[in-house]
PDB file of C-alpha atoms in Angstrom:
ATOM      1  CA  UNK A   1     -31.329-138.820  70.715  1.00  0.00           C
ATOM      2  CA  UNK A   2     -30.257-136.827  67.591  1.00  0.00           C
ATOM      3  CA  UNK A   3     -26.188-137.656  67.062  1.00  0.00           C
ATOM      4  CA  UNK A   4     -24.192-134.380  67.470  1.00  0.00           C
ATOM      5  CA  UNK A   5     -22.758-132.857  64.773  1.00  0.00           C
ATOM      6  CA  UNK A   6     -19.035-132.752  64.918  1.00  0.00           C
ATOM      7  CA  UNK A   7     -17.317-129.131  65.446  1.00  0.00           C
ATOM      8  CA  UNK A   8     -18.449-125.601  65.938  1.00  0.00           C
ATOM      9  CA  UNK A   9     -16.838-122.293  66.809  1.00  0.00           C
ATOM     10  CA  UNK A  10     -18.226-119.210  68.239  1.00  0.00           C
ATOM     11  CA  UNK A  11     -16.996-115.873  68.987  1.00  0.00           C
ATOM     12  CA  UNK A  12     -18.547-112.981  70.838  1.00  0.00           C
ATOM     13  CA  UNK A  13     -18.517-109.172  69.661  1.00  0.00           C
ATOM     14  CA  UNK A  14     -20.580-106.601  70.710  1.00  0.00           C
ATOM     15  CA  UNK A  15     -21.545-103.065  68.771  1.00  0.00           C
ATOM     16  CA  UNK A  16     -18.281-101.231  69.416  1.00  0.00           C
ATOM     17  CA  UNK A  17     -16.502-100.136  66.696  1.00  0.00           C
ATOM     18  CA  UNK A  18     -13.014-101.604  66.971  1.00  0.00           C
ATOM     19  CA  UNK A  19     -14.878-104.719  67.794  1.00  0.00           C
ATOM     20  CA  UNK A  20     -16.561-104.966  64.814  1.00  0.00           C
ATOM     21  CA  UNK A  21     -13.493-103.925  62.607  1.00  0.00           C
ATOM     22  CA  UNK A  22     -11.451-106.725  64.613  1.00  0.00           C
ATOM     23  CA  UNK A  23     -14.439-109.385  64.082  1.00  0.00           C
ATOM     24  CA  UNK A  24     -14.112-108.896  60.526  1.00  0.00           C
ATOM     25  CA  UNK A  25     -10.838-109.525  60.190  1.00  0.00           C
ATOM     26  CA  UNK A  26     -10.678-112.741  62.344  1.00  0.00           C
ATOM     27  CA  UNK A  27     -13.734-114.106  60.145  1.00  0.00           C
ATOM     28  CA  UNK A  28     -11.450-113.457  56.896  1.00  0.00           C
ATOM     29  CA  UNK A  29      -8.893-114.847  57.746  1.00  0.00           C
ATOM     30  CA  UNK A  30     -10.316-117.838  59.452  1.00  0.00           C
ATOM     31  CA  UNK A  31     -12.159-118.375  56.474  1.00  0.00           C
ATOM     32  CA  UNK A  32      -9.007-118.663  54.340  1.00  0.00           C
ATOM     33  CA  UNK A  33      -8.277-121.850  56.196  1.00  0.00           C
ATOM     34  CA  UNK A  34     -11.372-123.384  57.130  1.00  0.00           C
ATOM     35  CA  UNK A  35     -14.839-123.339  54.860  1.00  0.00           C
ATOM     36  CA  UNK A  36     -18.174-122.809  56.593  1.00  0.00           C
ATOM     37  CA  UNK A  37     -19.063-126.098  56.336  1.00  0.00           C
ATOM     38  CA  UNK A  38     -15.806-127.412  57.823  1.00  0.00           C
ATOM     39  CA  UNK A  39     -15.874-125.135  60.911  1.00  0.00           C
ATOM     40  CA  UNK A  40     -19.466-123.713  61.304  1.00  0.00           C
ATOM     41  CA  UNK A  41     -18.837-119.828  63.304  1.00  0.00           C
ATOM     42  CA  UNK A  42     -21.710-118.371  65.529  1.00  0.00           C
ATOM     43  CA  UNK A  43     -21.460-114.852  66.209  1.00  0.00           C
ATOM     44  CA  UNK A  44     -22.817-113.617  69.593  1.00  0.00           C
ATOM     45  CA  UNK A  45     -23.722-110.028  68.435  1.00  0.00           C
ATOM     46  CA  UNK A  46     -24.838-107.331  70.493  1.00  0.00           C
ATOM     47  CA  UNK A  47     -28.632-108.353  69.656  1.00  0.00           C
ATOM     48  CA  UNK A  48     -27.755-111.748  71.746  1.00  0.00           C
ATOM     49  CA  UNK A  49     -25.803-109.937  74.354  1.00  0.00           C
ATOM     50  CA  UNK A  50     -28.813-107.579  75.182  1.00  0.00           C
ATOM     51  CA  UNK A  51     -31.038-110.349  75.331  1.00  0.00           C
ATOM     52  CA  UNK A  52     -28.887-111.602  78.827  1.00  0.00           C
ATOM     53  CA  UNK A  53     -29.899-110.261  81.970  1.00  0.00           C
ATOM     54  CA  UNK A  54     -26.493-110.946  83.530  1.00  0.00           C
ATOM     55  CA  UNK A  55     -23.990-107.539  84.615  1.00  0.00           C
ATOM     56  CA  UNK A  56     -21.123-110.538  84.589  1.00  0.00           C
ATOM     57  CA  UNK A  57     -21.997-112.126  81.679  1.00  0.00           C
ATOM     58  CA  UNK A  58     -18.886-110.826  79.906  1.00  0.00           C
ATOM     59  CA  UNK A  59     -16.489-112.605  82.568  1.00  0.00           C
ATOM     60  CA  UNK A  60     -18.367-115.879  82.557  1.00  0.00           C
ATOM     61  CA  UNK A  61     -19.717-116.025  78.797  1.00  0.00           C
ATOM     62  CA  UNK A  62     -17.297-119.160  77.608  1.00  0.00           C
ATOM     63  CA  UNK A  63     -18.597-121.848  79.742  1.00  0.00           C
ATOM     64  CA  UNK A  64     -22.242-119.731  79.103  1.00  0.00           C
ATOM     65  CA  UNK A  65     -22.865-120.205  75.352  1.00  0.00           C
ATOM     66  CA  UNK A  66     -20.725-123.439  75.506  1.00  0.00           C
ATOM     67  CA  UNK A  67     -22.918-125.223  77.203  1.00  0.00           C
ATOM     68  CA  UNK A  68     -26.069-124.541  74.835  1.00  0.00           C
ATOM     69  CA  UNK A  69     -23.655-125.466  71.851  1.00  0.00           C
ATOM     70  CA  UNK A  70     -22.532-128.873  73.347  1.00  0.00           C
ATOM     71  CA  UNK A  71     -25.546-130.276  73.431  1.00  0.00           C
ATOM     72  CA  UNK A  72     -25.618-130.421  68.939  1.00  0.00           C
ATOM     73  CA  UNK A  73     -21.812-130.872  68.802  1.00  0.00           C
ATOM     74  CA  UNK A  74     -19.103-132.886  69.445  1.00  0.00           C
ATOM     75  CA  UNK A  75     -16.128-130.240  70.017  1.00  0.00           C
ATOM     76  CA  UNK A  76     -16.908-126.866  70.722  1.00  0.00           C
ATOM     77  CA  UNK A  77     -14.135-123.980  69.903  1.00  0.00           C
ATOM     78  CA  UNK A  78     -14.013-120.169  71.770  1.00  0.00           C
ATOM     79  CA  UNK A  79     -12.141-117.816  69.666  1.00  0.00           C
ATOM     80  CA  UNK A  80     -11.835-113.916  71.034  1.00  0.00           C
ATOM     81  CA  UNK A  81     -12.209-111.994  68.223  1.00  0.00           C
ATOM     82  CA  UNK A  82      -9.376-109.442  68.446  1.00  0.00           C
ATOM     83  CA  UNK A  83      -7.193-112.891  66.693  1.00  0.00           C
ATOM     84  CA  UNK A  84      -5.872-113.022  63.791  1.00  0.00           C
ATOM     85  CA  UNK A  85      -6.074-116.691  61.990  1.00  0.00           C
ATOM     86  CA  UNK A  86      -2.631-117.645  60.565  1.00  0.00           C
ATOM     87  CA  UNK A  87      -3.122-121.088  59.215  1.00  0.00           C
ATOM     88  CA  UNK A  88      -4.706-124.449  59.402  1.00  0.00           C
ATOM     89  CA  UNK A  89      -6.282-125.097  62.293  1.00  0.00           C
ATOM     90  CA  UNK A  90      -7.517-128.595  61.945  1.00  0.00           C
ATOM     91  CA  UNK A  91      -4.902-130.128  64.516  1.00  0.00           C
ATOM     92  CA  UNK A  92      -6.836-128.817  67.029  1.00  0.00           C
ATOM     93  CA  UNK A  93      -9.821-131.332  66.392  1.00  0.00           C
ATOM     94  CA  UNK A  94      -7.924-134.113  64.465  1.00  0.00           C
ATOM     95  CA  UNK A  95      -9.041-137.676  65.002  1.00  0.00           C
ATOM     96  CA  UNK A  96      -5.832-138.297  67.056  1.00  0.00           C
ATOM     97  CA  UNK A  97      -6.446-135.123  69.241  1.00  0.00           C
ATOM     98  CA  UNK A  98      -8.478-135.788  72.135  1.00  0.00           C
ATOM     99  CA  UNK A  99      -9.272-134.140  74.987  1.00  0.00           C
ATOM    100  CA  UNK A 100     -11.888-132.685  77.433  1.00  0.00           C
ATOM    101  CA  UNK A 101     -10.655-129.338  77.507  1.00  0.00           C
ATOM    102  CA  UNK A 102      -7.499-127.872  74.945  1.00  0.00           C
ATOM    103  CA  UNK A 103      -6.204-124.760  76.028  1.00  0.00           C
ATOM    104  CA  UNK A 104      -3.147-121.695  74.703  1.00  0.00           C
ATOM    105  CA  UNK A 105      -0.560-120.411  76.980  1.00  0.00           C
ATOM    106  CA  UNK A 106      -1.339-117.062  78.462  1.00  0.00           C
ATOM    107  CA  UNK A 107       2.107-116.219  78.712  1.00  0.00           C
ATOM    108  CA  UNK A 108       5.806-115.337  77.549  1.00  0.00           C
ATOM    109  CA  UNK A 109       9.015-114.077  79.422  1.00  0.00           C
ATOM    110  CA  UNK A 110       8.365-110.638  78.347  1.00  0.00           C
ATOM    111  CA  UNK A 111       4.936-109.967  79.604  1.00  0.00           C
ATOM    112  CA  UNK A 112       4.607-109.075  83.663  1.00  0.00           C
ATOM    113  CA  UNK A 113       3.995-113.006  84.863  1.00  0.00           C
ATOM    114  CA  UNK A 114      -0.039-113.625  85.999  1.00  0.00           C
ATOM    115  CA  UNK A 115      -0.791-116.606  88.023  1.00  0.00           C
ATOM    116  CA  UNK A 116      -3.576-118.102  90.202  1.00  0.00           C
ATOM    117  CA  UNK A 117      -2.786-120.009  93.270  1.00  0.00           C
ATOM    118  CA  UNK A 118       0.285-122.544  92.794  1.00  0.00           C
ATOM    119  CA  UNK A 119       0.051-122.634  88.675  1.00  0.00           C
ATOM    120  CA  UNK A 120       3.139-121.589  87.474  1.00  0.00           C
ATOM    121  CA  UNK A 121       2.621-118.845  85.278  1.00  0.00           C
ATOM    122  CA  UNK A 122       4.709-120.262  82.252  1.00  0.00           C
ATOM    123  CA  UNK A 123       1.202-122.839  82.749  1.00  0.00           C
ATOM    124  CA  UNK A 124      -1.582-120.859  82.871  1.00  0.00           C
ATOM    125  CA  UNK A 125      -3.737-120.546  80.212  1.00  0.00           C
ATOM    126  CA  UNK A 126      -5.392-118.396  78.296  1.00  0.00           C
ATOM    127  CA  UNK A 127      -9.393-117.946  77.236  1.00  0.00           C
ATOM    128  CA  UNK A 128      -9.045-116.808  73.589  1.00  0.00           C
ATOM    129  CA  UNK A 129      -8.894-119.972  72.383  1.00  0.00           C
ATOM    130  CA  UNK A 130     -10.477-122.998  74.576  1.00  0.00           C
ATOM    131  CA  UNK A 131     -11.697-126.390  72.532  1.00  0.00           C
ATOM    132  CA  UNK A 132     -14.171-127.973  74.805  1.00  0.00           C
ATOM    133  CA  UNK A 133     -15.197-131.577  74.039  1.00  0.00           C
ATOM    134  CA  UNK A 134     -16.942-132.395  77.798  1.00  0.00           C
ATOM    135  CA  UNK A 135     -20.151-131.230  78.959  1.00  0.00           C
ATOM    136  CA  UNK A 136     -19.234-132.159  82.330  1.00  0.00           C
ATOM    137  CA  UNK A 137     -15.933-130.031  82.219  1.00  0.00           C
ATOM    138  CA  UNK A 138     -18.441-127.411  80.797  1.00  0.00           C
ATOM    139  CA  UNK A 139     -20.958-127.501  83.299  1.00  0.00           C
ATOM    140  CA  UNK A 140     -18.573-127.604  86.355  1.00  0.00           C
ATOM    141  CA  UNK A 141     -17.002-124.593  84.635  1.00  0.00           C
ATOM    142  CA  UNK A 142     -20.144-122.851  84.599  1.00  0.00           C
ATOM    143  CA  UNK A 143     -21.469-123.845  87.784  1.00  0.00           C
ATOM    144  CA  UNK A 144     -17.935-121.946  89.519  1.00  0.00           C
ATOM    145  CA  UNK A 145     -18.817-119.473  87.746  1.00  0.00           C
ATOM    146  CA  UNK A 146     -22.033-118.413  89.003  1.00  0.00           C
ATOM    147  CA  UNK A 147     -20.674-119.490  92.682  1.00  0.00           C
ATOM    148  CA  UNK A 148     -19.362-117.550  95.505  1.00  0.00           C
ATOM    149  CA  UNK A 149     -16.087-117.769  94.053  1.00  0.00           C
ATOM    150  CA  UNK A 150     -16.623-116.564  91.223  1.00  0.00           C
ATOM    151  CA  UNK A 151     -15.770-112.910  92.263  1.00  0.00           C
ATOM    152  CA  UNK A 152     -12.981-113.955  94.311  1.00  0.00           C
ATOM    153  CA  UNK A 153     -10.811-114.223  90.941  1.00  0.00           C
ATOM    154  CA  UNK A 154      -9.323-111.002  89.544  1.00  0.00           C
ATOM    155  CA  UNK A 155      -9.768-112.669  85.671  1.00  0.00           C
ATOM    156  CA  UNK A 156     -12.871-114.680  86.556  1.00  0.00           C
ATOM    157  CA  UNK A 157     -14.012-117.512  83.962  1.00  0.00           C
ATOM    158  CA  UNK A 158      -9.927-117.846  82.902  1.00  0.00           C
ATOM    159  CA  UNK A 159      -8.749-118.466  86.856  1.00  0.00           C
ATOM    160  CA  UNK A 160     -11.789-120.787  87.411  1.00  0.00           C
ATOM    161  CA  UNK A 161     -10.768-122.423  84.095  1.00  0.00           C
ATOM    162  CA  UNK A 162      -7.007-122.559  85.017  1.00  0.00           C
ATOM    163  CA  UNK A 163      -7.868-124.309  88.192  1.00  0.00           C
ATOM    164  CA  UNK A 164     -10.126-126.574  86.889  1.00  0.00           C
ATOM    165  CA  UNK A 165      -7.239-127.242  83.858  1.00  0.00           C
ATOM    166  CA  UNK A 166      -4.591-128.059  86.800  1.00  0.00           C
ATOM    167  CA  UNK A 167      -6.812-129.344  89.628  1.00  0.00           C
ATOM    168  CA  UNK A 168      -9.564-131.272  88.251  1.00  0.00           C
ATOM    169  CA  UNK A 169     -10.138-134.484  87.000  1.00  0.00           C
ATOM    170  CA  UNK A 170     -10.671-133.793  83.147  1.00  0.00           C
ATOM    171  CA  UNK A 171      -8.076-134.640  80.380  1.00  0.00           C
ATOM    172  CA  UNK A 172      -6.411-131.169  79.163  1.00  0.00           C
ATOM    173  CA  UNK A 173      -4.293-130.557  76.397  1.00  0.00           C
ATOM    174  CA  UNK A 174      -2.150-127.814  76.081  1.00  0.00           C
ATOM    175  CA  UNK A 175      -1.849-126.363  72.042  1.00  0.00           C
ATOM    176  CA  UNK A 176       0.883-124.658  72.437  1.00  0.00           C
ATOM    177  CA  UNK A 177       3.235-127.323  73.684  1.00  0.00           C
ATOM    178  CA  UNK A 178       3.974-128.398  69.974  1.00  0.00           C
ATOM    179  CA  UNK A 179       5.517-126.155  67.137  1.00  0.00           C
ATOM    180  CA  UNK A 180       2.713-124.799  66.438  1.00  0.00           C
ATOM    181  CA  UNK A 181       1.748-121.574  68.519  1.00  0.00           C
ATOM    182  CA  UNK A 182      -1.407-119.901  69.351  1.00  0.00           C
ATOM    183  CA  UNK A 183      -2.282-116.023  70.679  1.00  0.00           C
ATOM    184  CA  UNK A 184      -0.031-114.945  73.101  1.00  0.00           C
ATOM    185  CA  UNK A 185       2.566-117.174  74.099  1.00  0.00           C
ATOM    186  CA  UNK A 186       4.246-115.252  70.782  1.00  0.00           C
ATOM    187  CA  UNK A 187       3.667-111.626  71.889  1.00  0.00           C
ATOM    188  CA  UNK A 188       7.464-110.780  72.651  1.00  0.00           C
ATOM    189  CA  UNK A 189       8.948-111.940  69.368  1.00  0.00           C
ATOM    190  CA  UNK A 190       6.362-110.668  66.551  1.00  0.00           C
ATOM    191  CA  UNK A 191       9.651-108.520  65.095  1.00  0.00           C
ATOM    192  CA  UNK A 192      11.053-111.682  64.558  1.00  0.00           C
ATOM    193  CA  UNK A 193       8.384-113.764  62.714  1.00  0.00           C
ATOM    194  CA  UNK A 194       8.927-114.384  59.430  1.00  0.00           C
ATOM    195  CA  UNK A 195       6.827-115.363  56.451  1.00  0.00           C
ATOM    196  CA  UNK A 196       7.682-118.901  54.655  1.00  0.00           C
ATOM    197  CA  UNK A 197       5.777-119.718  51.711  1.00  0.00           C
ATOM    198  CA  UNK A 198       1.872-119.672  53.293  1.00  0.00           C
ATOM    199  CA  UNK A 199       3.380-119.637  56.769  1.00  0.00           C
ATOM    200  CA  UNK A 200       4.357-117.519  59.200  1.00  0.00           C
ATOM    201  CA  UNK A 201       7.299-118.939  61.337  1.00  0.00           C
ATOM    202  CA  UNK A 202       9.019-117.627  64.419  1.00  0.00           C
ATOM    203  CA  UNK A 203      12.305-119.145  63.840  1.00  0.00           C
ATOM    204  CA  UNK A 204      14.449-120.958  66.859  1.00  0.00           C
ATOM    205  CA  UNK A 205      16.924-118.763  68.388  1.00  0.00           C
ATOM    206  CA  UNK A 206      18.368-116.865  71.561  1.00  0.00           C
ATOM    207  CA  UNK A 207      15.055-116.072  73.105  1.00  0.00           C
ATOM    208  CA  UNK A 208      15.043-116.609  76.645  1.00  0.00           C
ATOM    209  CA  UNK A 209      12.916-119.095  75.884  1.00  0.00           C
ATOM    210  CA  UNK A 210      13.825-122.793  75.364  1.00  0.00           C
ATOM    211  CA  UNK A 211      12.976-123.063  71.920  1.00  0.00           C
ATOM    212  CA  UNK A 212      14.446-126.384  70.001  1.00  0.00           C
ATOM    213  CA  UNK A 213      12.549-125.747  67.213  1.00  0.00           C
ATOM    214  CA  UNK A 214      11.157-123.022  64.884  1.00  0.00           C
ATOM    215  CA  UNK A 215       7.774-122.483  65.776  1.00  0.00           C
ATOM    216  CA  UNK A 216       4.601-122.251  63.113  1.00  0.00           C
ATOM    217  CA  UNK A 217       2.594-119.274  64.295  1.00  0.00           C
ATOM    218  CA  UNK A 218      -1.087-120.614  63.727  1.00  0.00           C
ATOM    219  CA  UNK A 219      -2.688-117.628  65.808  1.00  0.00           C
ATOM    220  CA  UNK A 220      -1.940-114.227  66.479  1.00  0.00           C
ATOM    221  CA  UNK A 221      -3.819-112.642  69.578  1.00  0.00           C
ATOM    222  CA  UNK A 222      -3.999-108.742  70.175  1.00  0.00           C
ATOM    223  CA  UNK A 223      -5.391-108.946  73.479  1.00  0.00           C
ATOM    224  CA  UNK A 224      -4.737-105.816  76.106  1.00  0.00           C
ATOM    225  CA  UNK A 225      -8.317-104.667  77.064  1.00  0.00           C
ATOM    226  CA  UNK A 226      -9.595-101.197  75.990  1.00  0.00           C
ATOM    227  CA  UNK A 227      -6.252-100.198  74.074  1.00  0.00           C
ATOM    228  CA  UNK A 228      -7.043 -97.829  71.145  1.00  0.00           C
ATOM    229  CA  UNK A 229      -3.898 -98.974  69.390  1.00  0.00           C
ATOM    230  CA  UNK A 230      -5.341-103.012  70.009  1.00  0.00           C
ATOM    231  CA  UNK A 231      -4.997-104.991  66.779  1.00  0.00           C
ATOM    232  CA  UNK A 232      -3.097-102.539  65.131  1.00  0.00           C
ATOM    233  CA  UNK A 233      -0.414-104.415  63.727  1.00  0.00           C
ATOM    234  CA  UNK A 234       1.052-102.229  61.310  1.00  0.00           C
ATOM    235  CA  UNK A 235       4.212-101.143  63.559  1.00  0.00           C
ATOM    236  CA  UNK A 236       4.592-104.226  65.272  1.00  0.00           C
ATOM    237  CA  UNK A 237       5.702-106.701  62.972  1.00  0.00           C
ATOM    238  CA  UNK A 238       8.280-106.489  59.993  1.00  0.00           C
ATOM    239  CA  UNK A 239       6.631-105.489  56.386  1.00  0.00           C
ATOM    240  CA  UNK A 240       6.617-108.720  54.964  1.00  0.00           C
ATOM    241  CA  UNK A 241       4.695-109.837  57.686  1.00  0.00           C
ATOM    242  CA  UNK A 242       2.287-107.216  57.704  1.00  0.00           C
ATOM    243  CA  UNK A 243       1.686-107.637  53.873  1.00  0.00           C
ATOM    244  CA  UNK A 244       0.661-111.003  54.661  1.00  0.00           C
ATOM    245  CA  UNK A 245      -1.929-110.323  57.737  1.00  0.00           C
ATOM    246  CA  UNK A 246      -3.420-107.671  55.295  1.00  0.00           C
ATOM    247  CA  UNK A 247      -3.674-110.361  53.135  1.00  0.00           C
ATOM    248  CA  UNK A 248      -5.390-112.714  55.935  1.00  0.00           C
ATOM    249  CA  UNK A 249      -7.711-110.095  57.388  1.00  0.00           C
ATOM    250  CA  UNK A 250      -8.683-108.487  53.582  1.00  0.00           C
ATOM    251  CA  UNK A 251     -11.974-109.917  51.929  1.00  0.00           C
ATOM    252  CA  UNK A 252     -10.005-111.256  49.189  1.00  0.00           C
ATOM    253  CA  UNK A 253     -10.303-115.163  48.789  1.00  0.00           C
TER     254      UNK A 253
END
């Protein structure tokens, strides 16, 4: 039995246009913070996507290409690709992190609340980013989804995962319950982020939001379905911020 090699990402992005322009930009500016060696990326492109005879593969393709990667590594990482990497991202697969399942808030005050069952919606999460280091979380994950159930769910793979995350018997960890944020728990307040040096910080303040601390925003996440304006971020944060995600999404090293 081979040993598994540590850590892998993957993303998924078909042919479409704005896909491909948002792709690009998430690959720049993860690469900024994390070599190819350090965090190996595997693109499922639309030449993969053909190749699966499934009409619901795009609402059940986390737990899908996880569990092929699991098998050769230790941690697996899901990143949608309309995401903008911010900085360092190693926390989320440190030697002192461990988990079966890690997992980013799906929500903020400002956004219409989304819930399944009793899961309050401040604690549901999200499925742009999931770290998966069990293949039996995987598999049961998988195996919901390709159950009765499955269309039961108005958001699919992320309900079955949020149940799973709440009900089941698998060690979760929630990334966004630490001063660093990830993707969308951030939405409401990108006017007020702020660049600091290399980061870009959302500082503490009246937010209706209990904030104690400023927060380090490690992930930006457009999110929003079939938007035209998605991942345009020109008007939505302040001009120092925006010269710095041009930065982070430009080939430039």
């Amino acid at each position: 039995n081979m040993a598994k090699k540590p850590l892998v990402a993957f993303t998924i992005a078909d042919n479409q246009p704005s896909n491909q322009k948002m792709l690009k930009g998430f690959v720049n500016s993860l690469r900024k913070f994390h070599s190819e060696e350090e965090l190996p990326l595997v693109i499922v492109d639309q030449a993969w996507l053909d190749k699966i005879n499934d009409p619901g593969k795009f609402y059940r393709m986390t737990p899908m290409i996880a569990r092929d990667l699991i098998r050769e590594y230790e941690i697996v990482l899901e990143f949608d690709c309309d995401q903008i990497i911010c900085g360092k991202l190693d926390h989320l697969w440190g030697a002192n992190t461990t988990y079966d399942v890690g997992c980013v808030l799906n929500g903020n005050p400002k956004e219409p609340p989304y819930s399944v069952w009793d899961i309050h919606p401040a604690m549901y999460m999200n499925c742009g980013l999931v770290a998966m280091a069990s293949p039996e979380f995987i598999y049961h994950w998988w195996n919901l989804c390709n159950s009765p159930h499955f269309n039961n769910y108005q958001f699919r793979e992320q309900d079955l995962m949020n149940i799973l995350y709440h009900y089941g018997n698998y060690d979760t960890k929630c990334f966004d319950a630490s001063n660093n944020w990830h993707g969308l728990v951030s939405k409401g307040w990108w006017q007020s982020i702020e660049t600091r040096g290399e980061n870009l910080v959302l500082p503490k303040g009246d937010r209706q939001w209990p904030m104690d601390e400023d927060k380090v925003i490690k992930v930006i996440h457009f999110a929003g379905g079939q938007d035209p304006q998605k991942g345009n971020y020109h008007t939505k944060f302040s001009p120092e911020v925006v010269k710095h995600l041009n930065y982070l999404v430009g080939d430039k090293k």
